[in-house]
Coordinates of C-alpha atoms in Angstrom, one line a residue:
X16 CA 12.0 34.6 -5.6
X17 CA 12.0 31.4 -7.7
X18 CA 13.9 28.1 -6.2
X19 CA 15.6 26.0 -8.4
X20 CA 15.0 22.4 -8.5
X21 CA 17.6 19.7 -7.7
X22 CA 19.6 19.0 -11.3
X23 CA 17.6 15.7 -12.8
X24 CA 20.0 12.6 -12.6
X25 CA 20.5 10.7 -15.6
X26 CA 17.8 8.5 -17.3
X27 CA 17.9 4.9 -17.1
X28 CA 16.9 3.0 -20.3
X29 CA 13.9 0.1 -19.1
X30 CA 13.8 -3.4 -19.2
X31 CA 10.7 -3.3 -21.3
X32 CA 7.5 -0.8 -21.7
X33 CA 4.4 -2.6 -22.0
X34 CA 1.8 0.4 -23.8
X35 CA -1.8 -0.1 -22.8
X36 CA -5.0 0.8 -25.2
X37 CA -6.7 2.4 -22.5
X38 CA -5.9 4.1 -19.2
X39 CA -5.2 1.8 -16.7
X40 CA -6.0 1.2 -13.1
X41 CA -2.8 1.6 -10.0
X42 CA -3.2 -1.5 -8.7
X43 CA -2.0 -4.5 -10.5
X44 CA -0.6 -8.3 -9.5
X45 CA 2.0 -11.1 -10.3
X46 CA 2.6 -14.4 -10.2
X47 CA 5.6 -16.6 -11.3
X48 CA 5.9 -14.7 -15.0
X49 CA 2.9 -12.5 -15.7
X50 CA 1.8 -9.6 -14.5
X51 CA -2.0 -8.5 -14.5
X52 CA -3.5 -5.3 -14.5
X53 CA -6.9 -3.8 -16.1
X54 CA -8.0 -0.4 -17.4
X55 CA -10.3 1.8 -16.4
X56 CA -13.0 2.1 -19.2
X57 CA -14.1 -0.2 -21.4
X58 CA -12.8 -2.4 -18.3
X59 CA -10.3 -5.3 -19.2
X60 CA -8.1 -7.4 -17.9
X61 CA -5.0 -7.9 -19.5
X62 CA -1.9 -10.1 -18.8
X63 CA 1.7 -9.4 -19.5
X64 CA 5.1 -11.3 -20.1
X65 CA 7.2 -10.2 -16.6
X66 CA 10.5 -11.2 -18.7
X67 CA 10.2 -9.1 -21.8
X68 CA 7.1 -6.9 -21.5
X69 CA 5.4 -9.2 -24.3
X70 CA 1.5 -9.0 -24.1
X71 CA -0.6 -11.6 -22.9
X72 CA -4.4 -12.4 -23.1
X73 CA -6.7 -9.4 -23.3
X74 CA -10.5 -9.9 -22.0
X75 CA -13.3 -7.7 -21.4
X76 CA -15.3 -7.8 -18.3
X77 CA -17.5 -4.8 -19.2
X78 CA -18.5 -1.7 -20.4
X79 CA -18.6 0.9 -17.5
X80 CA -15.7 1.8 -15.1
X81 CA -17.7 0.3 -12.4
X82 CA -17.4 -2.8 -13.8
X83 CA -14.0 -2.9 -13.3
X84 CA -11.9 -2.7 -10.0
X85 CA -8.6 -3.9 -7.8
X86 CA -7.2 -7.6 -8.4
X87 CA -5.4 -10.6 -7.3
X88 CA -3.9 -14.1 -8.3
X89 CA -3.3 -17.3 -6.7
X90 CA -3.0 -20.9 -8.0
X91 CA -3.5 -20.0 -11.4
X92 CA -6.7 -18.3 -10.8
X93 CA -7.1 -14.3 -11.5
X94 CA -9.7 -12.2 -9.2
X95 CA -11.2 -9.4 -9.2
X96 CA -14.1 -7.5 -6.8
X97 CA -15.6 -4.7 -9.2
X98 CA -17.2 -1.3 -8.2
X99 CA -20.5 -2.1 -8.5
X100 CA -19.8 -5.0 -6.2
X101 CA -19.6 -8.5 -9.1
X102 CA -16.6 -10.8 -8.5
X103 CA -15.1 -12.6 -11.0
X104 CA -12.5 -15.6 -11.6
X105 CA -10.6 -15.7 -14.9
X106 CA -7.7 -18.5 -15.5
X107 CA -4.2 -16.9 -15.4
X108 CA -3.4 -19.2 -18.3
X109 CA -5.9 -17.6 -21.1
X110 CA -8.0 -15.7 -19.3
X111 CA -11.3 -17.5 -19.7
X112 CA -13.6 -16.4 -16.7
X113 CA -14.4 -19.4 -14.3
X114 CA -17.4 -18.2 -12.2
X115 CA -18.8 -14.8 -11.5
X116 CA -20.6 -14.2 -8.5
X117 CA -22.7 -10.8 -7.4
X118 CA -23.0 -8.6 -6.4
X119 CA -22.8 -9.2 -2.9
X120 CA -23.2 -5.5 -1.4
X121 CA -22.4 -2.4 -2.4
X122 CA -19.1 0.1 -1.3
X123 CA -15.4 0.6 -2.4
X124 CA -13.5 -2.9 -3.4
X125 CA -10.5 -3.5 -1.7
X126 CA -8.2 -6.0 -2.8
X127 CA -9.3 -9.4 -2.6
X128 CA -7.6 -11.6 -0.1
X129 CA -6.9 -15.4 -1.2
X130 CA -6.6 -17.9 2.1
X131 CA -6.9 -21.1 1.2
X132 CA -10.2 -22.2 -0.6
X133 CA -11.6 -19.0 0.1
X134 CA -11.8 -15.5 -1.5
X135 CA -12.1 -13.1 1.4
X136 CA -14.0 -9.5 -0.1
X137 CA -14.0 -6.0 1.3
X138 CA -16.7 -3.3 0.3
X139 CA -15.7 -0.4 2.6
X140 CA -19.3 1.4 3.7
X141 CA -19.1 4.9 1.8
X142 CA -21.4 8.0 1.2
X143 CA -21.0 9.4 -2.4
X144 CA -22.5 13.2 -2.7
X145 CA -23.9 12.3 -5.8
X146 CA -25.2 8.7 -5.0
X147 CA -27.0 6.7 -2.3
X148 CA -25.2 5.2 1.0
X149 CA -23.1 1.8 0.3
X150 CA -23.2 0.1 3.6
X151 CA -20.1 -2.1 2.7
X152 CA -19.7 -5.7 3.3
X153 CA -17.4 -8.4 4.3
X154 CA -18.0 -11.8 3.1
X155 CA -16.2 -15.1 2.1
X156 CA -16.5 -16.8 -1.3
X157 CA -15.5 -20.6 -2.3
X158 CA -12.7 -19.8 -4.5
X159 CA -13.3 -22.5 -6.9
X160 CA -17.0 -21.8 -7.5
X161 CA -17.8 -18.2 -6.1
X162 CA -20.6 -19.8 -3.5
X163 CA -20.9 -17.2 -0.8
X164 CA -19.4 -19.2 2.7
X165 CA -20.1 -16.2 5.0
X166 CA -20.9 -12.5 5.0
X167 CA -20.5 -9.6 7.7
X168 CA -20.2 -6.0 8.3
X169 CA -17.5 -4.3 6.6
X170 CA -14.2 -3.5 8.5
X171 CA -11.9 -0.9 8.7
X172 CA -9.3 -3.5 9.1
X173 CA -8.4 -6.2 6.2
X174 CA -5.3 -7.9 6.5
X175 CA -4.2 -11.8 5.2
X176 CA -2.2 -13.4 7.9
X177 CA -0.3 -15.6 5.9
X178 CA 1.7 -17.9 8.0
X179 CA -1.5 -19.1 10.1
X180 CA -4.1 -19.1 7.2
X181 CA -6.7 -16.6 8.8
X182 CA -8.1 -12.8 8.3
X183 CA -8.0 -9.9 10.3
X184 CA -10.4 -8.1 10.3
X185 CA -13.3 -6.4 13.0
X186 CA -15.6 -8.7 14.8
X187 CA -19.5 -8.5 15.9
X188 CA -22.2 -6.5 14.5
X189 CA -21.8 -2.3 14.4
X190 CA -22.9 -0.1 16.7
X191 CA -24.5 3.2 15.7
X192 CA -22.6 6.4 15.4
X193 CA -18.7 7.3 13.3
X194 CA -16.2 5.3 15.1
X195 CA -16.1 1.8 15.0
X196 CA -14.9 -0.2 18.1
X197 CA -15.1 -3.5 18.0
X198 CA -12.4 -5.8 18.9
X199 CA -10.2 -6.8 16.0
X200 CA -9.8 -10.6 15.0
X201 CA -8.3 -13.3 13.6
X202 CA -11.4 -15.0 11.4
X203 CA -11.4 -18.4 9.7
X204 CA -11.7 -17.5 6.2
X205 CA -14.1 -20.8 5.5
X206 CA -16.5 -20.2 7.8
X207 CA -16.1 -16.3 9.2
X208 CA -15.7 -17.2 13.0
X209 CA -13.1 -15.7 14.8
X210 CA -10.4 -18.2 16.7
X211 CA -9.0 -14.9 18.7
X212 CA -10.0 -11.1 19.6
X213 CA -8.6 -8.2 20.8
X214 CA -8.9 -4.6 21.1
X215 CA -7.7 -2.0 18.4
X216 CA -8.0 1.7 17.5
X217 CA -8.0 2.9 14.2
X218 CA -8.3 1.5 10.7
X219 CA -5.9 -0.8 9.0
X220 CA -2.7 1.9 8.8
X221 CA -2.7 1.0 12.6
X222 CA -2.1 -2.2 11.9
X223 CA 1.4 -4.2 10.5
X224 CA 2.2 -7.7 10.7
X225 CA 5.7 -9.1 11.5
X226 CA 7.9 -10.6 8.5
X227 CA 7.5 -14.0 9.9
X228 CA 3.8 -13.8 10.3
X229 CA 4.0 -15.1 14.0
X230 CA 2.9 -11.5 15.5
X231 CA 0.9 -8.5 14.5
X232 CA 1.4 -4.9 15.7
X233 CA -2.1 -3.1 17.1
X234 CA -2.6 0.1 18.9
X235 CA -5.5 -0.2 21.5
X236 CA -8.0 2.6 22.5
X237 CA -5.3 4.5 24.5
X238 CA -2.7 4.4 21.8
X239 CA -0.8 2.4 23.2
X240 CA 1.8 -0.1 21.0
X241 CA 0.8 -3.9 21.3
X242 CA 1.9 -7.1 20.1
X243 CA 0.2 -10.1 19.8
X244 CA 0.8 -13.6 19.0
X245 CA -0.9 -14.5 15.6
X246 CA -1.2 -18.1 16.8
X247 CA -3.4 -17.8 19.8
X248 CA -4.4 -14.3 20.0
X249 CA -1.9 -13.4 23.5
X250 CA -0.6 -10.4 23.9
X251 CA 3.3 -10.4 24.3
X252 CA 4.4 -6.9 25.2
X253 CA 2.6 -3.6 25.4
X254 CA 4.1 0.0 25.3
X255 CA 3.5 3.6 25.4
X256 CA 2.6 5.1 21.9
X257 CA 0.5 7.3 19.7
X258 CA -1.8 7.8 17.3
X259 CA 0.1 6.9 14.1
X260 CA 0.5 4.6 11.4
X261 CA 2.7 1.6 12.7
X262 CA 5.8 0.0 10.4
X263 CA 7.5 -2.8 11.0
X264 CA 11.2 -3.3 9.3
X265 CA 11.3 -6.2 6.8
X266 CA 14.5 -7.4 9.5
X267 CA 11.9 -7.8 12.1
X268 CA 14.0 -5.6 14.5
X269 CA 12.2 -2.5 14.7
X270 CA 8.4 -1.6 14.9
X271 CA 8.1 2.5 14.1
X272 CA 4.8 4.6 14.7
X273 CA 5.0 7.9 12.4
X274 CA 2.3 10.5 12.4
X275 CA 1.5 13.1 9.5
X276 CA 3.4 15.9 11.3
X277 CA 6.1 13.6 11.0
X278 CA 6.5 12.4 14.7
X279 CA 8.2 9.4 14.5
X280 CA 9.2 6.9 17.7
X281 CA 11.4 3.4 17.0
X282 CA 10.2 0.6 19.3
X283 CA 12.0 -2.9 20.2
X284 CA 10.1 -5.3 18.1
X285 CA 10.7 -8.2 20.5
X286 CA 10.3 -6.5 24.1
X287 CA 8.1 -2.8 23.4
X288 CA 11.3 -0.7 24.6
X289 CA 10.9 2.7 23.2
X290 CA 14.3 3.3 21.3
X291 CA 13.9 7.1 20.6
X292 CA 10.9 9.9 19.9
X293 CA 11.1 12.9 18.3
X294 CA 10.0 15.1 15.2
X295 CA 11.7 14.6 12.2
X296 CA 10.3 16.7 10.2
X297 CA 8.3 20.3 10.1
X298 CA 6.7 19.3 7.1
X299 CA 3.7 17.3 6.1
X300 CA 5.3 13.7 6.1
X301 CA 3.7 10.9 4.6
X302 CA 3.7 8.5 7.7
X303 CA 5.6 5.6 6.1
X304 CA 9.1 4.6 7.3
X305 CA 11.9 2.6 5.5
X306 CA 14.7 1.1 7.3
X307 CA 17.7 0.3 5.1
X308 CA 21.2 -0.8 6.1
X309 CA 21.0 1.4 9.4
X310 CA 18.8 4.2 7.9
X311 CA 15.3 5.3 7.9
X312 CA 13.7 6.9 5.4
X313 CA 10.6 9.4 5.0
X314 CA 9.2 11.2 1.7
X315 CA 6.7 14.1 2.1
X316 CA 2.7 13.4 2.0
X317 CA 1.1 15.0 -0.8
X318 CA 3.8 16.5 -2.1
X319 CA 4.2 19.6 0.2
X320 CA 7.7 20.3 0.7
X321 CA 10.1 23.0 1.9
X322 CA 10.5 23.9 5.6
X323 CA 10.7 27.7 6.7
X324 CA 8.6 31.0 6.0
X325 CA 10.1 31.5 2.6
X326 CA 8.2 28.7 1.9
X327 CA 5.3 29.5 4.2
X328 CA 4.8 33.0 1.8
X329 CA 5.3 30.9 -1.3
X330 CA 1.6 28.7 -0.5
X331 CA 0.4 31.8 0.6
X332 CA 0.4 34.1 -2.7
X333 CA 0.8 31.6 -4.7
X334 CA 4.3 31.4 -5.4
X335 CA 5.4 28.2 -4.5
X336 CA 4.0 24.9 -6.0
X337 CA 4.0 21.8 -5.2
X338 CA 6.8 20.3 -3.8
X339 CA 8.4 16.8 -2.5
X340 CA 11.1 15.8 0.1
X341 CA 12.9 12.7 0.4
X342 CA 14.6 12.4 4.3
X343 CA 17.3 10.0 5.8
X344 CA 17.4 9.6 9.3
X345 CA 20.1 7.3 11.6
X346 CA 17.9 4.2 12.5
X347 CA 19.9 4.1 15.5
X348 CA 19.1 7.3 17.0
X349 CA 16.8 9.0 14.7
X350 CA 18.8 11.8 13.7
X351 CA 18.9 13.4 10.4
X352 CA 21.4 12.6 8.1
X353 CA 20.0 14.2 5.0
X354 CA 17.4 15.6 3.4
X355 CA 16.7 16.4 -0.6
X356 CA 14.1 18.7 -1.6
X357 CA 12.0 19.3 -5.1
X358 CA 9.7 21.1 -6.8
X359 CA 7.5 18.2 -8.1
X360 CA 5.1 16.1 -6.1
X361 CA 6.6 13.1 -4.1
X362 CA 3.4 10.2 -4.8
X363 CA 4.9 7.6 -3.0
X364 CA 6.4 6.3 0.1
X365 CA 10.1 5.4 0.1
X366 CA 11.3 2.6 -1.7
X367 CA 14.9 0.8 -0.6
X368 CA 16.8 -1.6 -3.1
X369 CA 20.5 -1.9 -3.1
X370 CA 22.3 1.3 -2.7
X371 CA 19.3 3.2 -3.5
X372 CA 16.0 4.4 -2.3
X373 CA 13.4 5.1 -5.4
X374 CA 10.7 7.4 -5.1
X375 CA 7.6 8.7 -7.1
X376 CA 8.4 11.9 -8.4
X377 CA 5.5 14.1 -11.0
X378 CA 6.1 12.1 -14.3
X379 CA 9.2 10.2 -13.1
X380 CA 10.6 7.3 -10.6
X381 CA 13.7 8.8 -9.3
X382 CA 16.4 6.8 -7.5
X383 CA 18.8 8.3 -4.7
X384 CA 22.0 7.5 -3.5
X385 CA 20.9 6.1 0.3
X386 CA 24.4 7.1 1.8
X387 CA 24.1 10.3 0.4
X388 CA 20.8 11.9 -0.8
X389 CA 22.5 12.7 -4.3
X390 CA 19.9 11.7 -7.6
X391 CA 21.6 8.6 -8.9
X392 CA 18.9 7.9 -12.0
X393 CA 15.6 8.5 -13.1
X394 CA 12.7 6.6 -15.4
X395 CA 10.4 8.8 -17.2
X396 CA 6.9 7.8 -17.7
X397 CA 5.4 10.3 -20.1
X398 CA 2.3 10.8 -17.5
X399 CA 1.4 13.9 -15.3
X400 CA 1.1 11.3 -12.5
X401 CA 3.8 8.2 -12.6
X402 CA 1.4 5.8 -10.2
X403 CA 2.8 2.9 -8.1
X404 CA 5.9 0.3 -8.6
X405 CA 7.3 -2.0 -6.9
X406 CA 10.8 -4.1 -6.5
X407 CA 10.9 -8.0 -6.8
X408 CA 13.6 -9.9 -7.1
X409 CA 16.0 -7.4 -8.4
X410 CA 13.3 -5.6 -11.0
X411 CA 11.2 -2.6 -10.7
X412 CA 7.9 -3.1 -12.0
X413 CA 6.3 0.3 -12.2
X414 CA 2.5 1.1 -13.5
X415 CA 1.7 4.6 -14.8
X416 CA -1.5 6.1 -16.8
X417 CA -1.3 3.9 -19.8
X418 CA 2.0 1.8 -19.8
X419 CA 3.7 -0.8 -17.9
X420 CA 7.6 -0.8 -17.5
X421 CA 10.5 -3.1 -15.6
X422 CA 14.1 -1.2 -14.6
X423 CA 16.6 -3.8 -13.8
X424 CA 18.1 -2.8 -10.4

């Protein structure tokens, strides 16, 4: 009763492999020609050569993991919002810290947003079984200094918009009780105010901005799909929906809402018309579509895999493991065109670069043939877990327990 996996492709040598001393943390950030990244514990930040994986400047900012947390760079200047709620600025050049500033609440850093002269910082509100209550905040800092401009309740939306220079996040003081309702808006990041507001459900998965920056994607309280000028705040087109995480394609055509049952509808992006609906998939999906040269594609959430009751038994005595899917549906109408299944965990949404779409597979990055589902080439990273990568200009850059690596695509 034992399935056999799909036949592993063949390996593709790297760019470069950057090793770390320590284990190092998923998130990480670029500029022109360095990456930047820190580990865990003793927490550092280290920068590295994007051309040929050379190391850069090494610098430690402390000596517990919660003096350490997710990053950012922008005009030279590296920042990053710890766990216990410091934020520093270090030069990009040499790594020399600027300012430090802190803590301003308590909560779980998100990354920090860079608009302008301001830092814009996110401590989600969390409850910790072992610990106390960490209300969260949201605040603005001066970027060149670290003076706090503005500070207000945390948000369960944070999102730059780039193209007009403001933040979206949640407006107005909280209300008692789980849900939080308060109208979305677009703030000023110097001084905190908001220049428009408007209704929203959900938390920042129900949120995605157009390519151009000019509108941004909402679903209001009754789930329905709405889009709304980042300029001025108007709404443009509204639409029957659900609750789901919203996409929208990198070709501004298409704005999708997925759920985790793997209900997916494709909407109109510039008039809200509802192309097709259905259900893709019987499976756990992981609610993030790619569109790619007229396809769409879907990997499994959490790594649960096979349809049917075979499969069904398999979870229940035991017998089946984890597993992870990779799907291809017709953009146009929705309908699937293949699907490959395997016995190791799919971490990561769908990835589209040339004739391929790259995944997160266990220990590996595997890359499959977008036209036909066939494995094309793998990358092995030597870790249980082969964390988070991502494409630019041609090169993968992938980050895994304690290494660093660039595939040329």
């Amino acid at each position: 009763m034992q399935d056999e996996d799909v036949p592993a492709p063949p390996l593709r040598t790297p760019l470069w492999t950057f090793e770390a001393d320590d284990d190092l943390r998923s998130d990480w950030a670029r500029d022109g020609h360095r990456l930047f990244a820190s580990t865990k514990y003793p927490p550092r930040l280290l920068a590295v050569d994007a051309a040929g994986g050379r190391p850069g400047w090494k610098v430690q900012v402390g000596k517990e993991y919660r003096e350490g947390g997710p990053l950012a760079v922008a005009d030279g200047t590296v920042y990053q919002v710890a766990e216990d709620g410091v934020v520093r600025a270090h030069r990009a050049e040499d790594g020399q810290e600027s300012w430090s500033a802190g803590p301003v609440g308590t909560g779980t850093p998100r990354t920090p947003l860079v608009l302008g002269s301001t830092v814009c910082v996110h401590l989600m509100a969390s409850t910790d079984d072992d610990g106390p209550f960490a209300p969260g905040v949201l605040c603005g800092l001066d970027a060149d200094t670290g003076r706090e401009r503005w500070t207000a309740p945390p948000s369960r939306i944070f999102m730059a918009l780039p193209k007009q220079q403001l933040l979206l996040a949640r407006t107005g003081e909280l209300a008692g009780g789980q849900s939080d309702t308060r109208p979305v808006g677009a703030l000023d990041p110097r001084t905190g105010t908001a220049r428009w507001k408007a209704s929203a459900f959900g938390g920042e998965d129900a949120v995605a901005l157009a390519p151009d920056g000019g509108t941004v994607y909402l679903l209001d309280e009754q789930h329905r799909l709405c889009a709304y000028s980042t300029e001025a705040g108007e709404r443009r087109w509204r639409a029957d929906a659900m609750d789901g995480v919203i996409t929208a394609t990198k070709d501004g055509s298409t704005v999708y809402v997925c759920t985790y049952r793997g209900e997916l509808a494709a909407y109109d992006a510039a008039n809200g018309e509802q192309r097709w609906r259905r259900t893709v998939t019987k499976d756990v999906c992981r609610p993030v579509p790619v569109q790619h040269d007229g396809r769409v594609f879907l990997t499994s959430g959490e790594g649960l895999g096979h349809e049917g009751v075979g499969d069904l038994l398999g979870e229940l005595f035991g017998m089946g493991g984890e597993r992870g899917y990779v799907l291809a549906l017709s953009a146009d109408s929705g309908k699937k065109l293949w699907r490959t299944d395997r016995l190791q965990t799919c971490w990561s949404a769908p990835c589209a670069a040339g004739e391929d779409v790259i995944v997160a597979h266990g220990s590996a990055w595997w890359a499959y043939s977008a036209r036909t589902g066939k494995p094309t080439w793998r990358v092995d990273t030597g870790d249980s877990y082969s964390g988070s990568f991502e494409v630019v200009s041609g090169v993968m850059y992938g980050i895994a327990a304690k290494a660093i690596q660039a595939v040329q695509l």
